[in-house]
Amino acid sequence: MTGGYLILERPNAGIVLSTNARFYAIVKPLYEEIKPESWAWAWTDVKLTSPQMSRETIYKLSLKHLTLQPVSSSASRNPFVEHAVQYAVAAAHAKLGKDKTDALQKILLQGLDITILGCNEFYSYRNQIELQGLPLTPESLALLPPFSSITFNAEESSGQKPEVAKTGLGSSAAMTTAVVASLLHYLGVVDLSSGKKVDADLDIVHMIAQTAHCIAQGKVGSGFDVSSAVYGSQRYVRFSPEVLSSAQGAVKGIPLEEVISDVLQAKWDHERKKFSLPPSMTLLLGEPGTGGSSTPSMVGAVKKWQKSDPQNSLETWRKLSEANSALELHLNALSGLAEKHSDAYKNVINRCSVLTSEKWVGGEDESSQAVIEALLGARNSMLGIRNHMRKMGEAAGIPIEPESQSELLDATMNMEGVLLAGVPGAGGFDAVFAVTLGASSDNVIRAWSSRNVLALLVREDPNGVSIENNDPRAKEITTAVSSIRIE
């Protein structure tokens, strides 16, 4: 929600909201029994299935080098999942010790059967809805079966492999985290059962998932997406990239178990503090349908601008950082007021939810006035953030908040009961978000639909990674589509 671009550099912070869109990794033995002669084998089998993409890939996992090789040369490859599997198995070897090596080998020799499922909210089904002549509303999205088949973008004229049409919710980070967490739990390295989760176990999941994700994408990003997948909504300050220097050197022939052992013992200096929206506020995400944006190329353009104009870029970043901090301060103040003066808070929120912001006046008492001032302070901070992000985009020659998005966001912030509206992350054309008060979200959804913006079936869920005992495909459709919570 805040921290776009700044979050790439310490000690800048960003506010990250996790949602109820979930990735699932289901892990079970591939074979019921271990054949007696299999103890002499140097390899075991791994089957990776993605029902939504109609893909199944069989790998051989080296029990000595912990590397994965697809059985077929034409097999579909997923570097995020491959690194997640290799690094999770290496972490099991590093953490469980010599006395548990035989037990670990027994589990691995039964093979690994991994199924990956992503909630519909990660993918764009806009085209299917329009082709069926349905309105661009969450109700139309709710008609889709859970874990629907994934649509690919049309192949580019340049001959590039077509990409999956996504909504920009950090699917690769969520998928990587789900695979790492499920394998570490399955192999006995951590216990993520409800009521038993401890920070030390989550920290192991975080370190391995962060490493797998960075190496798979070929660069060390800020890591906010993996951190939110593991821990949930938070205020985040990135880790120093140097903590992954040993993992980046793994290509030089260092044994993977040794590399992962170094990663687990490294000084991870990221900072996180629990954060969630104040009560009676709703997060909305909208898909404008104006095409996507390439975050890496936009980040590259901003870095180029920083080098070419260090004085002005530093000043813009300072102002943006101050606006980010101010928004965080006002939201935290609102959470505090909701706790200390709940009746006054509820009354103000309910009243403001049916009014435009210029009518948010006249607190009956001191606590009510404090709520109104914090609401207006949060709005003004968001307007400041948007202004500085636009200026940065103009200076760098990239559309961080394109004109079409600005018009939509201005119209949204002028609606009754809307506290905030903006472009998340690096900005561009991918998505818009709004934070609404009380029951005003339905009006925003209808207004977005009239502007050809599809409101997604996504709400804030401050919880991070969790274990579920049942196959999510067994859920009733209404539960799976509208309100998946994994606790």
Tab-separated table of N, CA and C in Angstrom, residues 1-2 15 17 275-279 281 324-338 345 374-375 377-379 381-382 419-420 433 435 437:
chain	number	residue	atom	x	y	z
A	1	MET	N	0.832	-1.208	0.000
A	1	MET	CA	0.000	0.000	0.000
A	1	MET	C	0.866	1.257	0.000
A	2	THR	N	1.970	1.241	0.759
A	2	THR	CA	2.945	2.326	0.706
A	2	THR	C	4.339	1.715	0.567
A	15	ILE	N	4.162	-0.413	3.968
A	15	ILE	CA	3.015	-1.095	4.581
A	15	ILE	C	2.489	-2.105	3.566
A	17	LEU	N	-0.285	-5.173	2.890
A	17	LEU	CA	-1.512	-5.852	3.331
A	17	LEU	C	-1.616	-7.190	2.625
A	275	PHE	N	0.746	-5.289	11.298
A	275	PHE	CA	-0.066	-4.156	10.868
A	275	PHE	C	-1.351	-4.706	10.264
A	276	SER	N	-2.434	-4.006	10.504
A	276	SER	CA	-3.676	-4.318	9.784
A	276	SER	C	-4.509	-3.050	9.720
A	277	LEU	N	-5.454	-3.018	8.809
A	277	LEU	CA	-6.317	-1.853	8.698
A	277	LEU	C	-7.119	-1.666	9.982
A	278	PRO	N	-7.423	-0.436	10.347
A	278	PRO	CA	-8.279	-0.208	11.512
A	278	PRO	C	-9.651	-0.861	11.320
A	279	PRO	N	-10.392	-1.096	12.401
A	279	PRO	CA	-11.711	-1.746	12.301
A	279	PRO	C	-12.685	-0.971	11.412
A	281	MET	N	-13.011	-0.964	8.291
A	281	MET	CA	-12.474	-0.512	7.009
A	281	MET	C	-12.305	-1.718	6.096
A	324	ASN	N	4.602	8.644	3.435
A	324	ASN	CA	4.361	7.250	3.813
A	324	ASN	C	4.280	7.111	5.334
A	325	SER	N	5.229	7.751	6.035
A	325	SER	CA	5.259	7.677	7.502
A	325	SER	C	4.025	8.325	8.114
A	326	ALA	N	3.589	9.445	7.505
A	326	ALA	CA	2.404	10.138	8.019
A	326	ALA	C	1.155	9.269	7.882
A	327	LEU	N	1.009	8.585	6.735
A	327	LEU	CA	-0.145	7.709	6.548
A	327	LEU	C	-0.140	6.586	7.587
A	328	GLU	N	1.024	5.990	7.784
A	328	GLU	CA	1.152	4.926	8.781
A	328	GLU	C	0.757	5.440	10.167
A	329	LEU	N	1.215	6.645	10.504
A	329	LEU	CA	0.922	7.247	11.806
A	329	LEU	C	-0.580	7.437	12.000
A	330	HIS	N	-1.259	7.955	10.969
A	330	HIS	CA	-2.704	8.208	11.077
A	330	HIS	C	-3.496	6.899	11.182
A	331	LEU	N	-3.102	5.888	10.419
A	331	LEU	CA	-3.811	4.599	10.482
A	331	LEU	C	-3.614	3.944	11.850
A	332	ASN	N	-2.406	4.034	12.389
A	332	ASN	CA	-2.160	3.487	13.730
A	332	ASN	C	-2.953	4.254	14.784
A	333	ALA	N	-3.066	5.574	14.598
A	333	ALA	CA	-3.853	6.388	15.522
A	333	ALA	C	-5.319	5.962	15.495
A	334	LEU	N	-5.832	5.678	14.299
A	334	LEU	CA	-7.229	5.232	14.174
A	334	LEU	C	-7.448	3.892	14.857
A	335	SER	N	-6.483	2.982	14.723
A	335	SER	CA	-6.593	1.688	15.423
A	335	SER	C	-6.613	1.895	16.929
A	336	GLY	N	-5.776	2.819	17.409
A	336	GLY	CA	-5.746	3.118	18.840
A	336	GLY	C	-7.041	3.739	19.327
A	337	LEU	N	-7.597	4.651	18.545
A	337	LEU	CA	-8.867	5.285	18.915
A	337	LEU	C	-10.011	4.274	18.917
A	338	ALA	N	-9.981	3.323	17.980
A	338	ALA	CA	-11.024	2.287	17.927
A	338	ALA	C	-11.004	1.430	19.185
A	345	TYR	N	-15.678	5.983	17.911
A	345	TYR	CA	-15.069	5.557	16.647
A	345	TYR	C	-16.138	4.991	15.714
A	374	ALA	N	-7.937	12.223	12.300
A	374	ALA	CA	-7.068	11.130	11.829
A	374	ALA	C	-7.498	10.631	10.453
A	375	LEU	N	-8.817	10.583	10.208
A	375	LEU	CA	-9.320	10.181	8.890
A	375	LEU	C	-8.869	11.170	7.818
A	377	GLY	N	-6.393	13.263	8.032
A	377	GLY	CA	-4.936	13.198	7.949
A	377	GLY	C	-4.473	12.066	7.060
A	378	ALA	N	-5.140	10.899	7.180
A	378	ALA	CA	-4.798	9.745	6.340
A	378	ALA	C	-5.067	10.055	4.868
A	379	ARG	N	-6.207	10.696	4.587
A	379	ARG	CA	-6.538	11.068	3.200
A	379	ARG	C	-5.487	12.006	2.616
A	381	SER	N	-2.431	12.431	3.524
A	381	SER	CA	-1.154	11.725	3.353
A	381	SER	C	-1.161	10.919	2.065
A	382	MET	N	-2.294	10.267	1.780
A	382	MET	CA	-2.403	9.469	0.556
A	382	MET	C	-2.327	10.367	-0.678
A	419	LEU	N	-11.906	6.365	2.044
A	419	LEU	CA	-10.802	6.959	2.787
A	419	LEU	C	-9.579	7.149	1.898
A	420	LEU	N	-9.186	6.080	1.188
A	420	LEU	CA	-7.965	6.099	0.382
A	420	LEU	C	-8.208	5.459	-0.976
A	433	PHE	N	-6.333	0.239	-5.802
A	433	PHE	CA	-6.923	-0.194	-4.536
A	433	PHE	C	-7.676	0.966	-3.907
A	435	VAL	N	-9.613	1.955	0.111
A	435	VAL	CA	-9.984	1.581	1.478
A	435	VAL	C	-11.246	2.355	1.812
A	437	LEU	N	-14.974	2.972	4.217
A	437	LEU	CA	-15.476	2.991	5.590
A	437	LEU	C	-16.843	2.326	5.668
